[in-house]
mmCIF file of C-alpha atoms in Angstrom:
data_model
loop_
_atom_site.group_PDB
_atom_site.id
_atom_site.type_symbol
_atom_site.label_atom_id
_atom_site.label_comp_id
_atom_site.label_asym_id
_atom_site.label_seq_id
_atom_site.Cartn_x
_atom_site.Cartn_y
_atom_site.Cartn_z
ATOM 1 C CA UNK Z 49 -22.120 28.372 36.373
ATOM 2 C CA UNK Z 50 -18.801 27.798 34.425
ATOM 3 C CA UNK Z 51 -18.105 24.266 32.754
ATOM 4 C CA UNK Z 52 -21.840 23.604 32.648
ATOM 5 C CA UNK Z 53 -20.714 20.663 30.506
ATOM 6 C CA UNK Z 54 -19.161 18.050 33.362
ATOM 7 C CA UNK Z 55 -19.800 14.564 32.820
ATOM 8 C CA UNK Z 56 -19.448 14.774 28.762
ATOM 9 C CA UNK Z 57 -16.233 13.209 28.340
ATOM 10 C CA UNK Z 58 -18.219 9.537 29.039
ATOM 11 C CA UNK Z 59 -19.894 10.386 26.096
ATOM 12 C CA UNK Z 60 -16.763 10.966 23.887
ATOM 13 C CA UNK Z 61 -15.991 7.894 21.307
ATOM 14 C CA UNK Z 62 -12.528 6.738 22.385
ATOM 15 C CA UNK Z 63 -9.732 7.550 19.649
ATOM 16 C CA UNK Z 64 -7.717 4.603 18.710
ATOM 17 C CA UNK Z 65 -4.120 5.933 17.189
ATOM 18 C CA UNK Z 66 -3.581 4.438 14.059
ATOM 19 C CA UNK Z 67 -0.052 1.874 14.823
ATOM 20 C CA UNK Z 68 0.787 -0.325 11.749
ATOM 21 C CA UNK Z 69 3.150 -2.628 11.712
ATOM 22 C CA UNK Z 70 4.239 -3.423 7.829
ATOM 23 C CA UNK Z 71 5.777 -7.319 7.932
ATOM 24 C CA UNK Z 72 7.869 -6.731 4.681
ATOM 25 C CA UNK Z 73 7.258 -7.366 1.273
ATOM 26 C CA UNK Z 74 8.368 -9.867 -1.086
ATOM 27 C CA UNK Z 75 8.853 -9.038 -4.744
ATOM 28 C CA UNK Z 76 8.481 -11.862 -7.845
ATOM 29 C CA UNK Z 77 9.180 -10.581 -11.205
ATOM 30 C CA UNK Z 78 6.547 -12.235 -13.154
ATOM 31 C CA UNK Z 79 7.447 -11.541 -16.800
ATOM 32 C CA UNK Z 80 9.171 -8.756 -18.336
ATOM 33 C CA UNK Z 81 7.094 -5.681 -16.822
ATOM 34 C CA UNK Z 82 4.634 -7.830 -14.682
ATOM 35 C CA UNK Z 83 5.555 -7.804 -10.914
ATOM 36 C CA UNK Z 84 3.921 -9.118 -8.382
ATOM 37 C CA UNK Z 85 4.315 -7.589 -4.996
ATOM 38 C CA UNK Z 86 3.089 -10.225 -1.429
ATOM 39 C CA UNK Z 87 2.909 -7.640 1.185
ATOM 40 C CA UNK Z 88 1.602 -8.018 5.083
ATOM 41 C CA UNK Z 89 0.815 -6.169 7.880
ATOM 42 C CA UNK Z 90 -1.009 -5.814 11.697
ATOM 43 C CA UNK Z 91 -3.121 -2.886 12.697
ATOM 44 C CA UNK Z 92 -4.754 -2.699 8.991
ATOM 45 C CA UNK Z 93 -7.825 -0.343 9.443
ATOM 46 C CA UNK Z 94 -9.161 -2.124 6.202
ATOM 47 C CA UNK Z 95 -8.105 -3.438 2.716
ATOM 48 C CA UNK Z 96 -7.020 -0.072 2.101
ATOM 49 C CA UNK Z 97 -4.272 -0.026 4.064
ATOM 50 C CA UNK Z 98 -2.990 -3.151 2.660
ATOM 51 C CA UNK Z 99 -3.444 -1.774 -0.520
ATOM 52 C CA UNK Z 100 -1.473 1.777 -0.020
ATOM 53 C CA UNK Z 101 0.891 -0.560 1.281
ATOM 54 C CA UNK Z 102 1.313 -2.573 -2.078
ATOM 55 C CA UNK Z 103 1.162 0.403 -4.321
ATOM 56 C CA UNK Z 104 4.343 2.282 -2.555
ATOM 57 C CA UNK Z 105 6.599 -1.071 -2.922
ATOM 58 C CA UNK Z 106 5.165 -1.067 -6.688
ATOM 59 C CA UNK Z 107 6.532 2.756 -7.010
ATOM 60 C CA UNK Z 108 9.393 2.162 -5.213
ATOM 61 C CA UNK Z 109 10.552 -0.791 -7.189
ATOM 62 C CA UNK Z 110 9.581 0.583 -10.238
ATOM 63 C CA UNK Z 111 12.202 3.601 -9.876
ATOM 64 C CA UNK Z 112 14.755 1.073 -9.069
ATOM 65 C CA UNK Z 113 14.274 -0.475 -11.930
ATOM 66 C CA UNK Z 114 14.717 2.976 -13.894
ATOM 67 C CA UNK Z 115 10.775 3.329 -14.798
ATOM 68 C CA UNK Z 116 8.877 5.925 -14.027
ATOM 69 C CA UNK Z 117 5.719 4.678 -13.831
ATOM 70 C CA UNK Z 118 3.449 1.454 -12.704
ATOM 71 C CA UNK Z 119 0.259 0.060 -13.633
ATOM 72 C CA UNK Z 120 -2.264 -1.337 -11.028
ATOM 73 C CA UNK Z 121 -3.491 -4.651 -12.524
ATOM 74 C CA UNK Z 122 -5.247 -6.441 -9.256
ATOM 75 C CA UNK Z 123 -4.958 -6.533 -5.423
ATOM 76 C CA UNK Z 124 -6.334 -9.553 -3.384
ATOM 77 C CA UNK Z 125 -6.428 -8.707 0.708
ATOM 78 C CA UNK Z 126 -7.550 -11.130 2.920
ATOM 79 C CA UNK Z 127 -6.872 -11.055 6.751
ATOM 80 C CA UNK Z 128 -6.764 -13.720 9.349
ATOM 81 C CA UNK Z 129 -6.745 -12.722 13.358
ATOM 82 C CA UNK Z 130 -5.067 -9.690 12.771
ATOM 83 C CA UNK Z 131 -2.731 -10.227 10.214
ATOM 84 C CA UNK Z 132 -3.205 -9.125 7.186
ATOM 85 C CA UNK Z 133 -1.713 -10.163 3.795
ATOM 86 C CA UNK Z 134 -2.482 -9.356 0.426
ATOM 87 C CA UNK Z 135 -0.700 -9.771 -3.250
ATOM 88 C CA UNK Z 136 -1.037 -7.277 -5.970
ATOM 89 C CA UNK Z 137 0.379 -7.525 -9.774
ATOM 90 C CA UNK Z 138 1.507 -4.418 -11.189
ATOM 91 C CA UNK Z 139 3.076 -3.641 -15.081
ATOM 92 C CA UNK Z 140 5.990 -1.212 -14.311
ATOM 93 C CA UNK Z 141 6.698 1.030 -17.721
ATOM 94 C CA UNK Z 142 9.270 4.249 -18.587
ATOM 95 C CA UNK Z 143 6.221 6.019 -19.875
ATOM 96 C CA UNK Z 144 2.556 6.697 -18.579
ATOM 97 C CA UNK Z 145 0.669 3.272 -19.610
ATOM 98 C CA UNK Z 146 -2.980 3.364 -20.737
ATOM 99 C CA UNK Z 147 -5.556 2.680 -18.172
ATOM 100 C CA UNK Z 148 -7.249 3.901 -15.134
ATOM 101 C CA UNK Z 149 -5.049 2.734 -12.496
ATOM 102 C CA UNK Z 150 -1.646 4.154 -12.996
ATOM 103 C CA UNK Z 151 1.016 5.719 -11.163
ATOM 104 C CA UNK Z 152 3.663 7.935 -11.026
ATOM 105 C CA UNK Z 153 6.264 6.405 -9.439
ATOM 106 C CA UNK Z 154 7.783 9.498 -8.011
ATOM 107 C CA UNK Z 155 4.333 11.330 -6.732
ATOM 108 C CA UNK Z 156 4.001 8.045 -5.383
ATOM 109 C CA UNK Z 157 6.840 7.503 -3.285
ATOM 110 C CA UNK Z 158 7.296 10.800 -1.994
ATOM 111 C CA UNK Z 159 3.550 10.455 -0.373
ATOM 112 C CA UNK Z 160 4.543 6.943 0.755
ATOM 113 C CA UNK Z 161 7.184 8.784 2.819
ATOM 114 C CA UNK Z 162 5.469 11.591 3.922
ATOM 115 C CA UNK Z 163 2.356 8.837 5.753
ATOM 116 C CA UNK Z 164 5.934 6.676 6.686
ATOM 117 C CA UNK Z 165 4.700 3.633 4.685
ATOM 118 C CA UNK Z 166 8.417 1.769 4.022
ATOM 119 C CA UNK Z 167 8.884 0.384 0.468
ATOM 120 C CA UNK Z 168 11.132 -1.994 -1.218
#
């Protein structure tokens, strides 16, 4: 008997195609090399998202600026039916700063076109 198997596809978890769509972002220069970045979006998986999200405007808008690198200082996320928003602070500097969370701003963005995340 070929295709023994018949009847298994009921028992396959349906695939749901990831489908964000990013609202925008709005940029506030906080002081000097603090910037904060309000970012939102639908069809979040998680805070993750949001957060990816945050961190490519943060690279993008640091190599406008003529920096090469950003700092990750916090990153609320909260999300209310379906839409979520977050705001995350950032220090943007021309060299690598101290600290765990930092970025290059050019790594950064190139990956944040590659997964088709839009920036600043």
């Amino acid at each position: 008997m070929v295709g023994g198997l018949s009847g298994c596809d009921a028992a396959q978890p349906s695939v749901t195609r990831f489908a964000p769509e990013y609202q925008g972002v709005q940029t506030t220069l906080l002081d000097g090399d603090l910037v904060k970045f309000e970012v939102s979006m639908r069809g979040a998986r998680g805070a993750s998202d949001l957060e990816d999200y945050a961190e490519c405007a943060a690279a993008q808008y640091a190599l406008i600026r003529g920096y090469g690198f950003a700092r990750h200082l916090r990153t609320n996320v909260y999300e209310e039916a379906g839409l979520w928003r977050g705001d995350a602070v950032y220090t943007i500097s021309p060299a690598l700063p101290r600290g765990l969370r930092t970025i290059d701003a050019e790594v950064v963005t190139a990956s944040c076109v590659e997964n088709g995340i839009p920036m600043v």
